[in-house]
Amino acid sequence: MRYFSTRGGMPAQRFSDILLGGLAPDGGLVVPERYPLIDAATLERWRALPYADLAFVLLRLYCDDIPDADLHELVRRTYTPQVFGTAEIVPLRTLEPDLHLLRLSNGPTLAFKDVAMQLLGNLFEYVLARDGRALNILGATSGDTGSAAEYAMRGRKGIRVFMLSPDGRMSPFQAAQMFSLRDDNIFNIAVDGVFDDCQDMVKAVSNDLSFKSRHAIGTVNSINWGRIIAQVVYYFKAWFAVTRDAPQPVSFTVPSGNFGNVLAGHIARRMGLPIRRLVVATNENDVLDEFFRTGIYRPRRTADTFQTSSPSMDISKASNFERFVWDLVDRDGARVAALWREVDERGAFDLASTGEFARIADFGFVSGSSSHARRISTIREVERRYGEVVDPHTADGLAVAQAWREPGVPMICLETALPAKFAQIIVEALGHGPRRPGAYDGIEEAAQRFTRMPADVGMLKQYIAARVT
Ligand SMILES: *Cc1c(COP(=O)(O)O)cnc(C)c1O
């Protein structure tokens, strides 16, 4: 498999070359030359595979420069009941006939990001050891991504993590998850500022190319291609869980922010998985909903991004969206580059009256947005009807899904986190707090280790340099 850029300006690369990055040198995102087609007979052969083996047969199509035996071993080591709580890894709960919840949040940090990030930890360690290299991951987090990255990379040879977070602004549970880690390769930095200050510091360091290469700085953000393909696997697993033997269509609803999770569904569909609809569910930050309804893509400025009660979807631009648009415009790199030039120069692009947007239905995408009031009423309703407490992001998905259900077509809603991470809104909705998995009892009381720092790029560079050489 060869990889190119969505903007057409990158010579072909192999999987191992693009694994540690995601951004192409021309400003585009790396994409595979094709999506391998899985025919109905192959699909049926895969039906009985345990999760790790299913992950292996799918991943080897994209990671073909890692020997099969190594990849298989690495995937088996990743997807274990010890790490994900059950042998199924992503169990499915049927709420009522043709309405299902796909549980993706039983990994170490209780959010779906663990499913991909845990694999990335093993992949990174393997590729770095093979090439005799080291990597210093620098990131900014408002909660979920940072903890998923740290739990995936902790204790790994050749890898250090420097994670910036806004001091005092994460939930007590999220802060405790990260700051209680005692591994020597994890460095938590609490910045005196907001999330955007953290993000700006990461960008400033990454833009200093000589510092970046001297200190082997890398990222694990949501555009990482390894994360995307790891997520493709559970769409297949879920399809097997709700169908019997015929190629029966199912629909998925996906709570979306950076368009990473639902992009994996798009790829599964392009690979031939019988997916009817991909429902993109947003919160009040409805950039993606606006596009799928109108054809206009208009990323918001930071100042116009709302702080909501489903905070992991409070995004102003959907980083992975360009990969879908590349397919929508028939993989025309010059066209993608022109569209993103329009975003840079005029703040938006508009495909409304184009033949491209006229074909949007062929891709299965539809959308909707939720709100604080609907989130609260959905959390209540889901507990009342099914005895299930869902987190606010999953609630946004369930709320939006209602409009797109069809008789006889199973609707699978992706759970993106456990409610234990977002106690405050659960109390507001239900009058009582969420249940917390036993291992996390008293986590807020554990000793915490982190460094406070002003939003000062020079200081950050000094801090990193002192610890990597
Ligand atoms: C990251 C995240 C999302 C959004 O996922 P994308 O892949 O960025 O669209 C939704 N819910 C939760 C809980 C998350 O952590």
CSV table of C-alpha atoms and ligand atoms in Angstrom, one decimal:
chain,number,residue,atom,x,y,z
A,1,MET,CA,0.0,0.0,0.0
A,2,ARG,CA,1.3,3.4,-0.9
A,3,TYR,CA,0.3,6.7,0.8
A,4,PHE,CA,-0.2,10.1,-0.8
A,5,SER,CA,-1.3,13.5,0.3
A,6,THR,CA,-4.9,14.8,-0.1
A,7,ARG,CA,-3.4,17.8,-1.8
A,8,GLY,CA,-1.4,15.8,-4.3
A,9,GLY,CA,2.0,17.1,-3.3
A,10,MET,CA,3.8,14.2,-1.6
A,11,PRO,CA,5.8,11.4,-3.3
A,12,ALA,CA,4.5,7.9,-2.4
A,13,GLN,CA,5.4,6.6,1.1
A,14,ARG,CA,5.0,3.4,3.0
A,15,PHE,CA,3.0,2.8,6.2
A,16,SER,CA,6.0,2.9,8.5
A,17,ASP,CA,7.0,6.3,7.0
A,18,ILE,CA,3.7,7.9,7.7
A,19,LEU,CA,2.9,6.2,11.0
A,20,LEU,CA,4.6,8.8,13.2
A,21,GLY,CA,3.1,11.8,11.5
A,22,GLY,CA,-0.2,12.2,9.5
A,23,LEU,CA,0.3,15.7,8.1
A,24,ALA,CA,1.8,15.7,4.6
A,25,PRO,CA,4.6,18.2,3.7
A,26,ASP,CA,2.2,20.1,1.4
A,27,GLY,CA,-0.2,20.8,4.2
A,28,GLY,CA,-2.6,18.0,3.3
A,29,LEU,CA,-3.3,14.7,5.1
A,30,VAL,CA,-1.9,11.3,4.2
A,31,VAL,CA,-4.3,9.0,2.5
A,32,PRO,CA,-4.0,5.4,1.0
A,33,GLU,CA,-3.9,4.9,-2.7
A,34,ARG,CA,-7.1,2.7,-2.5
A,35,TYR,CA,-9.4,1.1,0.0
A,36,PRO,CA,-9.1,-2.7,-0.5
A,37,LEU,CA,-12.5,-4.2,-1.3
A,38,ILE,CA,-13.8,-7.0,0.9
A,39,ASP,CA,-16.2,-9.2,-1.0
A,40,ALA,CA,-19.2,-11.0,0.6
A,41,ALA,CA,-17.5,-14.4,0.8
A,42,THR,CA,-14.4,-12.9,2.6
A,43,LEU,CA,-16.7,-11.0,4.9
A,44,GLU,CA,-18.5,-14.3,5.9
A,45,ARG,CA,-15.1,-16.0,6.5
A,46,TRP,CA,-14.2,-13.3,8.9
A,47,ARG,CA,-17.5,-13.4,10.8
A,48,ALA,CA,-16.3,-15.8,13.6
A,49,LEU,CA,-12.9,-14.1,14.1
A,50,PRO,CA,-12.0,-12.9,17.6
A,51,TYR,CA,-11.4,-9.2,17.8
A,52,ALA,CA,-7.6,-9.3,17.6
A,53,ASP,CA,-7.6,-11.6,14.6
A,54,LEU,CA,-10.2,-9.4,12.8
A,55,ALA,CA,-8.0,-6.4,13.5
A,56,PHE,CA,-5.1,-8.3,12.1
A,57,VAL,CA,-6.7,-9.3,8.8
A,58,LEU,CA,-7.9,-5.7,8.3
A,59,LEU,CA,-4.8,-3.9,9.4
A,60,ARG,CA,-2.4,-6.0,7.3
A,61,LEU,CA,-4.1,-4.5,4.2
A,62,TYR,CA,-2.9,-1.1,5.2
A,63,CYS,CA,0.3,-1.8,7.2
A,64,ASP,CA,1.9,-4.1,4.6
A,65,ASP,CA,5.5,-3.2,5.4
A,66,ILE,CA,5.3,-4.8,8.8
A,67,PRO,CA,5.8,-8.6,8.6
A,68,ASP,CA,2.5,-10.5,9.2
A,69,ALA,CA,3.9,-12.5,12.2
A,70,ASP,CA,5.0,-9.3,13.9
A,71,LEU,CA,1.8,-7.4,13.2
A,72,HIS,CA,-0.3,-10.3,14.4
A,73,GLU,CA,1.6,-10.6,17.6
A,74,LEU,CA,1.4,-6.9,18.2
A,75,VAL,CA,-2.4,-6.8,17.7
A,76,ARG,CA,-2.9,-9.8,19.9
A,77,ARG,CA,-1.0,-8.1,22.7
A,78,THR,CA,-3.1,-5.0,22.3
A,79,TYR,CA,-6.7,-6.3,22.3
A,80,THR,CA,-6.9,-8.4,25.5
A,81,PRO,CA,-9.6,-8.8,28.1
A,82,GLN,CA,-7.0,-7.5,30.6
A,83,VAL,CA,-6.9,-4.1,28.9
A,84,PHE,CA,-10.5,-3.9,27.5
A,85,GLY,CA,-12.5,-5.7,30.2
A,86,THR,CA,-14.1,-8.3,28.0
A,87,ALA,CA,-13.1,-10.9,25.5
A,88,GLU,CA,-15.4,-9.2,22.9
A,89,ILE,CA,-13.3,-6.0,23.4
A,90,VAL,CA,-16.3,-3.9,22.0
A,91,PRO,CA,-19.5,-5.6,23.3
A,92,LEU,CA,-22.8,-4.6,21.8
A,93,ARG,CA,-25.9,-3.9,23.9
A,94,THR,CA,-29.3,-4.1,22.3
A,95,LEU,CA,-31.5,-1.3,23.7
A,96,GLU,CA,-34.6,-2.4,21.7
A,97,PRO,CA,-35.2,-4.1,18.4
A,98,ASP,CA,-33.0,-2.5,15.8
A,99,LEU,CA,-31.4,0.0,18.3
A,100,HIS,CA,-28.0,-0.9,19.6
A,101,LEU,CA,-25.2,0.6,21.6
A,102,LEU,CA,-21.6,-0.3,20.7
A,103,ARG,CA,-19.5,-0.1,23.8
A,104,LEU,CA,-16.1,1.3,22.9
A,105,SER,CA,-15.2,2.8,26.3
A,106,ASN,CA,-13.9,-0.1,28.4
A,107,GLY,CA,-10.2,0.7,27.9
A,108,PRO,CA,-7.9,2.2,30.5
A,109,THR,CA,-9.2,5.8,30.2
A,110,LEU,CA,-12.9,5.0,29.7
A,111,ALA,CA,-13.3,6.6,26.2
A,112,PHE,CA,-13.3,5.1,22.7
A,113,LYS,CA,-9.9,6.7,21.9
A,114,ASP,CA,-8.2,3.9,23.9
A,115,VAL,CA,-9.2,1.4,21.1
A,116,ALA,CA,-6.9,3.1,18.6
A,117,MET,CA,-4.3,4.6,21.0
A,118,GLN,CA,-3.5,1.3,22.7
A,119,LEU,CA,-2.6,-0.1,19.3
A,120,LEU,CA,-0.6,3.0,18.4
A,121,GLY,CA,1.5,2.5,21.6
A,122,ASN,CA,2.5,-1.0,20.4
A,123,LEU,CA,3.0,0.1,16.8
A,124,PHE,CA,5.2,3.1,17.8
A,125,GLU,CA,7.4,1.0,20.1
A,126,TYR,CA,7.9,-1.6,17.4
A,127,VAL,CA,8.8,0.8,14.6
A,128,LEU,CA,11.1,2.9,16.8
A,129,ALA,CA,13.0,-0.2,18.1
A,130,ARG,CA,13.3,-1.6,14.6
A,131,ASP,CA,14.7,1.7,13.2
A,132,GLY,CA,16.8,2.5,16.4
A,133,ARG,CA,15.0,5.8,16.9
A,134,ALA,CA,13.4,7.6,19.8
A,135,LEU,CA,10.3,9.8,19.8
A,136,ASN,CA,9.2,12.6,22.1
A,137,ILE,CA,5.5,13.1,21.8
A,138,LEU,CA,4.3,16.6,22.5
A,139,GLY,CA,0.6,17.3,22.8
A,140,ALA,CA,-2.1,19.5,24.2
A,141,THR,CA,-5.3,18.1,25.7
A,142,SER,CA,-8.5,19.3,27.3
A,143,GLY,CA,-9.0,15.8,28.7
A,144,ASP,CA,-9.6,12.6,26.7
A,145,THR,CA,-6.8,12.6,24.1
A,146,GLY,CA,-4.0,13.3,26.6
A,147,SER,CA,-5.0,10.6,29.0
A,148,ALA,CA,-5.5,8.0,26.2
A,149,ALA,CA,-2.1,8.9,24.8
A,150,GLU,CA,-0.4,8.6,28.2
A,151,TYR,CA,-2.0,5.3,29.1
A,152,ALA,CA,-0.9,4.0,25.7
A,153,MET,CA,2.7,5.2,25.9
A,154,ARG,CA,3.5,4.8,29.6
A,155,GLY,CA,6.6,2.7,30.3
A,156,ARG,CA,7.4,2.2,26.6
A,157,LYS,CA,11.0,2.1,25.4
A,158,GLY,CA,12.2,5.0,23.2
A,159,ILE,CA,9.1,7.1,23.8
A,160,ARG,CA,8.5,10.1,26.1
A,161,VAL,CA,5.2,12.1,26.4
A,162,PHE,CA,5.0,15.8,27.2
A,163,MET,CA,1.4,16.6,27.7
A,164,LEU,CA,0.1,20.2,28.2
A,165,SER,CA,-3.2,20.8,29.8
A,166,PRO,CA,-5.0,24.0,31.1
A,167,ASP,CA,-4.3,24.2,34.8
A,168,GLY,CA,-7.4,23.6,36.8
A,169,ARG,CA,-9.7,23.3,33.9
A,170,MET,CA,-10.1,19.5,33.4
A,171,SER,CA,-12.6,17.6,35.4
A,172,PRO,CA,-11.1,16.3,38.7
A,173,PHE,CA,-11.5,12.8,37.4
A,174,GLN,CA,-9.6,13.6,34.1
A,175,ALA,CA,-6.8,15.4,36.0
A,176,ALA,CA,-6.4,12.6,38.5
A,177,GLN,CA,-6.2,10.0,35.6
A,178,MET,CA,-3.3,11.8,34.1
A,179,PHE,CA,-1.5,13.3,37.1
A,180,SER,CA,-1.4,10.1,39.1
A,181,LEU,CA,0.8,8.4,36.6
A,182,ARG,CA,4.2,7.8,38.0
A,183,ASP,CA,6.0,6.5,34.9
A,184,ASP,CA,9.4,8.0,34.2
A,185,ASN,CA,8.5,8.7,30.5
A,186,ILE,CA,5.4,10.7,31.2
A,187,PHE,CA,5.6,14.5,31.8
A,188,ASN,CA,2.4,16.4,32.7
A,189,ILE,CA,2.6,20.1,32.3
A,190,ALA,CA,-0.3,22.2,33.7
A,191,VAL,CA,-0.3,25.5,31.8
A,192,ASP,CA,-1.5,28.7,33.3
A,193,GLY,CA,-4.1,29.4,30.6
A,194,VAL,CA,-6.8,27.8,28.5
A,195,PHE,CA,-6.7,24.9,26.1
A,196,ASP,CA,-5.9,27.2,23.1
A,197,ASP,CA,-2.8,28.5,24.9
A,198,CYS,CA,-1.6,24.9,25.3
A,199,GLN,CA,-2.4,24.3,21.6
A,200,ASP,CA,-0.5,27.4,20.6
A,201,MET,CA,2.6,26.4,22.6
A,202,VAL,CA,2.6,23.0,20.8
A,203,LYS,CA,2.3,24.7,17.4
A,204,ALA,CA,5.1,27.1,18.2
A,205,VAL,CA,7.4,24.3,19.2
A,206,SER,CA,6.4,22.2,16.1
A,207,ASN,CA,7.0,25.2,13.9
A,208,ASP,CA,10.6,25.5,15.1
A,209,LEU,CA,11.8,22.8,12.7
A,210,SER,CA,15.4,22.6,14.0
A,211,PHE,CA,14.2,22.2,17.6
A,212,LYS,CA,11.7,19.6,16.4
A,213,SER,CA,14.2,17.5,14.5
A,214,ARG,CA,17.0,17.9,17.1
A,215,HIS,CA,14.7,16.6,19.8
A,216,ALA,CA,12.7,14.1,17.7
A,217,ILE,CA,9.4,15.8,18.5
A,218,GLY,CA,6.2,14.1,17.3
A,219,THR,CA,2.5,14.0,17.9
A,220,VAL,CA,-0.4,11.5,18.3
A,221,ASN,CA,-3.3,13.8,17.3
A,222,SER,CA,-6.5,12.7,15.7
A,223,ILE,CA,-5.1,13.0,12.1
A,224,ASN,CA,-2.8,10.0,12.8
A,225,TRP,CA,-3.6,7.4,10.1
A,226,GLY,CA,-2.8,4.5,12.5
A,227,ARG,CA,-5.6,5.7,14.7
A,228,ILE,CA,-8.1,5.9,11.8
A,229,ILE,CA,-7.5,2.3,10.6
A,230,ALA,CA,-7.6,0.9,14.1
A,231,GLN,CA,-11.1,2.4,14.3
A,232,VAL,CA,-12.3,0.7,11.1
A,233,VAL,CA,-12.1,-2.7,12.8
A,234,TYR,CA,-15.0,-2.1,15.2
A,235,TYR,CA,-17.4,-1.1,12.4
A,236,PHE,CA,-16.8,-4.6,11.0
A,237,LYS,CA,-17.2,-6.2,14.5
A,238,ALA,CA,-20.5,-4.4,15.1
A,239,TRP,CA,-21.8,-5.4,11.7
A,240,PHE,CA,-21.1,-9.0,12.5
A,241,ALA,CA,-22.8,-8.6,15.9
A,242,VAL,CA,-26.2,-7.5,14.5
A,243,THR,CA,-26.4,-9.5,11.2
A,244,ARG,CA,-26.7,-13.2,10.6
A,245,ASP,CA,-25.4,-14.4,7.2
A,246,ALA,CA,-26.7,-12.2,4.4
A,247,PRO,CA,-25.2,-8.9,3.4
A,248,GLN,CA,-27.7,-6.9,5.4
A,249,PRO,CA,-27.4,-3.2,5.6
A,250,VAL,CA,-27.0,-1.5,9.0
A,251,SER,CA,-26.7,2.2,9.9
A,252,PHE,CA,-24.3,3.9,12.4
A,253,THR,CA,-24.6,7.1,14.4
A,254,VAL,CA,-21.3,8.6,15.5
A,255,PRO,CA,-20.8,11.5,18.0
A,256,SER,CA,-18.4,13.7,16.0
A,257,GLY,CA,-15.8,16.4,16.6
A,258,ASN,CA,-12.7,16.0,14.6
A,259,PHE,CA,-14.4,13.6,12.2
A,260,GLY,CA,-11.9,10.8,13.1
A,261,ASN,CA,-14.3,8.2,14.4
A,262,VAL,CA,-16.9,8.6,11.6
A,263,LEU,CA,-14.2,8.7,8.9
A,264,ALA,CA,-13.3,5.2,9.9
A,265,GLY,CA,-17.0,4.3,9.2
A,266,HIS,CA,-16.7,5.9,5.8
A,267,ILE,CA,-13.6,3.8,5.1
A,268,ALA,CA,-15.4,0.6,6.2
A,269,ARG,CA,-18.2,1.5,3.8
A,270,ARG,CA,-15.8,2.1,0.9
A,271,MET,CA,-14.3,-1.3,1.7
A,272,GLY,CA,-17.6,-2.9,1.0
A,273,LEU,CA,-19.1,-3.3,4.5
A,274,PRO,CA,-22.9,-3.0,4.0
A,275,ILE,CA,-23.5,0.3,5.7
A,276,ARG,CA,-26.6,2.2,4.8
A,277,ARG,CA,-26.3,5.4,6.7
A,278,LEU,CA,-23.5,7.2,8.5
A,279,VAL,CA,-25.2,9.6,10.8
A,280,VAL,CA,-22.9,12.4,12.0
A,281,ALA,CA,-24.0,13.8,15.4
A,282,THR,CA,-22.6,17.1,16.6
A,283,ASN,CA,-23.3,19.2,19.7
A,284,GLU,CA,-24.0,23.0,19.5
A,285,ASN,CA,-20.7,23.2,17.6
A,286,ASP,CA,-22.3,22.2,14.4
A,287,VAL,CA,-19.7,22.8,11.7
A,288,LEU,CA,-20.2,19.2,10.3
A,289,ASP,CA,-23.9,19.2,10.5
A,290,GLU,CA,-24.0,22.5,8.6
A,291,PHE,CA,-21.9,20.9,5.8
A,292,PHE,CA,-23.9,17.8,5.4
A,293,ARG,CA,-27.2,19.8,5.4
A,294,THR,CA,-26.0,22.7,3.1
A,295,GLY,CA,-22.7,21.9,1.4
A,296,ILE,CA,-21.0,24.8,3.2
A,297,TYR,CA,-17.9,24.1,5.2
A,298,ARG,CA,-17.3,27.0,7.6
A,299,PRO,CA,-14.8,26.2,10.4
A,300,ARG,CA,-15.4,28.5,13.4
A,301,ARG,CA,-12.9,30.7,15.1
A,302,THR,CA,-11.8,29.8,18.6
A,303,ALA,CA,-13.9,32.7,20.0
A,304,ASP,CA,-17.0,31.3,18.2
A,305,THR,CA,-16.6,27.8,19.6
A,306,PHE,CA,-19.1,27.1,22.4
A,307,GLN,CA,-18.1,25.4,25.7
A,308,THR,CA,-20.7,22.7,26.0
A,309,SER,CA,-21.7,19.9,28.3
A,310,SER,CA,-20.3,17.4,25.7
A,311,PRO,CA,-16.8,19.1,25.8
A,312,SER,CA,-14.9,16.5,23.8
A,313,MET,CA,-16.8,17.6,20.7
A,314,ASP,CA,-16.2,21.4,21.2
A,315,ILE,CA,-14.1,21.8,18.1
A,316,SER,CA,-13.8,24.7,15.7
A,317,LYS,CA,-12.6,22.8,12.7
A,318,ALA,CA,-12.8,19.1,11.9
A,319,SER,CA,-9.2,18.0,11.2
A,320,ASN,CA,-10.0,14.7,9.4
A,321,PHE,CA,-12.7,16.1,7.2
A,322,GLU,CA,-10.3,16.8,4.4
A,323,ARG,CA,-9.8,13.1,4.0
A,324,PHE,CA,-13.5,12.6,3.2
A,325,VAL,CA,-13.6,15.7,0.9
A,326,TRP,CA,-10.8,14.1,-1.0
A,327,ASP,CA,-13.0,11.1,-1.8
A,328,LEU,CA,-16.0,13.4,-2.5
A,329,VAL,CA,-14.1,15.3,-5.2
A,330,ASP,CA,-12.9,12.0,-6.7
A,331,ARG,CA,-9.4,12.2,-5.2
A,332,ASP,CA,-8.5,15.4,-7.1
A,333,GLY,CA,-5.6,16.8,-5.1
A,334,ALA,CA,-5.6,20.2,-6.9
A,335,ARG,CA,-9.3,20.6,-6.1
A,336,VAL,CA,-8.8,19.8,-2.4
A,337,ALA,CA,-5.9,22.3,-2.2
A,338,ALA,CA,-8.1,24.9,-3.9
A,339,LEU,CA,-10.9,24.3,-1.4
A,340,TRP,CA,-8.6,24.7,1.6
A,341,ARG,CA,-7.1,27.8,0.1
A,342,GLU,CA,-10.7,29.2,0.1
A,343,VAL,CA,-11.0,28.3,3.7
A,344,ASP,CA,-7.8,30.2,4.5
A,345,GLU,CA,-8.7,33.2,2.4
A,346,ARG,CA,-12.4,33.5,2.8
A,347,GLY,CA,-13.2,31.4,5.9
A,348,ALA,CA,-15.3,28.8,4.1
A,349,PHE,CA,-16.0,26.8,0.9
A,350,ASP,CA,-19.4,26.2,-0.6
A,351,LEU,CA,-20.2,23.0,-2.6
A,352,ALA,CA,-24.0,23.5,-2.5
A,353,SER,CA,-24.5,23.9,-6.3
A,354,THR,CA,-21.8,21.5,-7.4
A,355,GLY,CA,-22.3,18.0,-8.9
A,356,GLU,CA,-20.0,16.8,-6.1
A,357,PHE,CA,-22.4,17.7,-3.4
A,358,ALA,CA,-25.3,16.3,-5.4
A,359,ARG,CA,-23.6,12.9,-5.0
A,360,ILE,CA,-23.3,13.2,-1.2
A,361,ALA,CA,-26.2,10.7,-0.7
A,362,ASP,CA,-24.1,8.1,-2.4
A,363,PHE,CA,-21.7,8.3,0.5
A,364,GLY,CA,-24.4,7.5,3.0
A,365,PHE,CA,-23.8,10.6,5.1
A,366,VAL,CA,-26.6,12.4,7.0
A,367,SER,CA,-26.4,14.5,10.1
A,368,GLY,CA,-28.0,16.3,13.0
A,369,SER,CA,-27.0,18.4,16.0
A,370,SER,CA,-27.9,18.2,19.7
A,371,SER,CA,-28.1,20.7,22.5
A,372,HIS,CA,-27.8,20.8,26.3
A,373,ALA,CA,-31.5,20.4,26.8
A,374,ARG,CA,-31.7,17.4,24.4
A,375,ARG,CA,-28.6,15.9,26.0
A,376,ILE,CA,-30.2,16.1,29.5
A,377,SER,CA,-33.5,14.7,28.3
A,378,THR,CA,-31.9,11.9,26.4
A,379,ILE,CA,-29.8,10.8,29.4
A,380,ARG,CA,-33.0,10.7,31.4
A,381,GLU,CA,-35.0,8.9,28.8
A,382,VAL,CA,-32.3,6.3,28.1
A,383,GLU,CA,-32.1,5.6,31.8
A,384,ARG,CA,-35.9,5.3,32.2
A,385,ARG,CA,-36.4,3.1,29.2
A,386,TYR,CA,-33.4,0.9,29.2
A,387,GLY,CA,-31.8,1.3,32.6
A,388,GLU,CA,-28.6,2.5,31.0
A,389,VAL,CA,-26.7,5.6,32.0
A,390,VAL,CA,-24.9,7.1,29.0
A,391,ASP,CA,-22.3,9.9,28.8
A,392,PRO,CA,-23.2,13.3,27.3
A,393,HIS,CA,-21.5,12.6,23.9
A,394,THR,CA,-23.1,9.2,23.5
A,395,ALA,CA,-26.4,11.0,24.4
A,396,ASP,CA,-25.9,13.4,21.6
A,397,GLY,CA,-25.6,10.4,19.2
A,398,LEU,CA,-28.7,8.7,20.6
A,399,ALA,CA,-30.7,12.0,20.3
A,400,VAL,CA,-29.7,12.6,16.6
A,401,ALA,CA,-30.1,8.9,15.7
A,402,GLN,CA,-33.8,9.0,16.4
A,403,ALA,CA,-34.5,11.0,13.3
A,404,TRP,CA,-32.7,8.6,11.0
A,405,ARG,CA,-33.9,5.2,12.1
A,406,GLU,CA,-35.7,3.1,9.5
A,407,PRO,CA,-37.9,0.0,9.9
A,408,GLY,CA,-35.8,-3.2,9.5
A,409,VAL,CA,-32.4,-1.4,9.4
A,410,PRO,CA,-30.5,-1.9,12.6
A,411,MET,CA,-29.1,1.4,14.0
A,412,ILE,CA,-25.9,1.1,15.9
A,413,CYS,CA,-25.0,4.1,18.1
A,414,LEU,CA,-21.3,4.4,19.0
A,415,GLU,CA,-20.6,4.9,22.7
A,416,THR,CA,-17.7,7.3,23.0
A,417,ALA,CA,-17.1,7.5,26.7
A,418,LEU,CA,-18.4,6.2,30.0
A,419,PRO,CA,-20.5,8.6,32.1
A,420,ALA,CA,-18.0,8.3,35.0
A,421,LYS,CA,-15.8,10.8,33.2
A,422,PHE,CA,-18.5,13.5,33.2
A,423,ALA,CA,-20.2,13.2,36.6
A,424,GLN,CA,-21.5,16.8,36.7
A,425,ILE,CA,-24.0,16.6,33.9
A,426,ILE,CA,-25.1,13.1,35.0
A,427,VAL,CA,-26.0,14.6,38.4
A,428,GLU,CA,-27.8,17.4,36.7
A,429,ALA,CA,-29.8,15.0,34.5
A,430,LEU,CA,-30.5,12.2,37.0
A,431,GLY,CA,-30.0,13.6,40.4
A,432,HIS,CA,-27.4,11.1,41.2
A,433,GLY,CA,-23.8,10.5,40.1
A,434,PRO,CA,-22.7,7.8,37.5
A,435,ARG,CA,-21.3,4.5,38.6
A,436,ARG,CA,-17.6,4.3,38.5
A,437,PRO,CA,-15.6,1.2,37.5
A,438,GLY,CA,-14.0,-0.2,40.7
A,439,ALA,CA,-10.4,0.4,39.7
A,440,TYR,CA,-11.1,4.1,39.7
A,441,ASP,CA,-12.4,4.4,43.2
A,442,GLY,CA,-10.6,7.2,45.1
A,443,ILE,CA,-8.5,8.1,42.1
A,444,GLU,CA,-8.7,11.8,43.0
A,445,GLU,CA,-6.9,11.1,46.3
A,446,ALA,CA,-3.9,9.4,44.7
A,447,ALA,CA,-0.6,11.4,44.8
A,448,GLN,CA,-0.3,13.7,41.8
A,449,ARG,CA,2.8,14.5,39.8
A,450,PHE,CA,2.9,17.5,37.4
A,451,THR,CA,4.7,20.7,36.6
A,452,ARG,CA,3.0,24.1,36.6
A,453,MET,CA,4.2,26.4,33.8
A,454,PRO,CA,3.2,29.8,32.4
A,455,ALA,CA,2.2,29.9,28.8
A,456,ASP,CA,5.8,30.5,27.7
A,457,VAL,CA,7.2,28.7,24.7
A,458,GLY,CA,10.9,29.4,25.7
A,459,MET,CA,10.3,27.8,29.0
A,460,LEU,CA,8.6,24.8,27.4
A,461,LYS,CA,11.6,24.3,25.1
A,462,GLN,CA,14.0,24.4,28.0
A,463,TYR,CA,11.9,22.0,30.0
A,464,ILE,CA,11.9,19.5,27.1
A,465,ALA,CA,15.5,19.9,26.1
A,466,ALA,CA,16.6,19.3,29.7
A,467,ARG,CA,14.8,15.9,29.8
A,468,VAL,CA,15.5,14.4,26.4
A,469,THR,CA,19.3,14.7,26.1
B,1,LIG,C1,-12.8,12.5,20.9
B,1,LIG,C2,-14.2,12.3,21.3
B,1,LIG,C3,-15.3,12.5,20.4
B,1,LIG,C4,-15.1,13.0,19.0
B,1,LIG,O1,-14.5,12.0,18.2
B,1,LIG,P1,-13.9,12.5,16.8
B,1,LIG,O2,-13.1,11.3,16.3
B,1,LIG,O3,-12.9,13.6,17.1
B,1,LIG,O4,-15.0,12.9,15.9
B,1,LIG,C5,-16.5,12.3,20.9
B,1,LIG,N1,-16.8,11.9,22.2
B,1,LIG,C6,-15.7,11.7,23.1
B,1,LIG,C7,-16.1,11.2,24.5
B,1,LIG,C8,-14.4,11.9,22.7
B,1,LIG,O5,-13.4,11.7,23.6
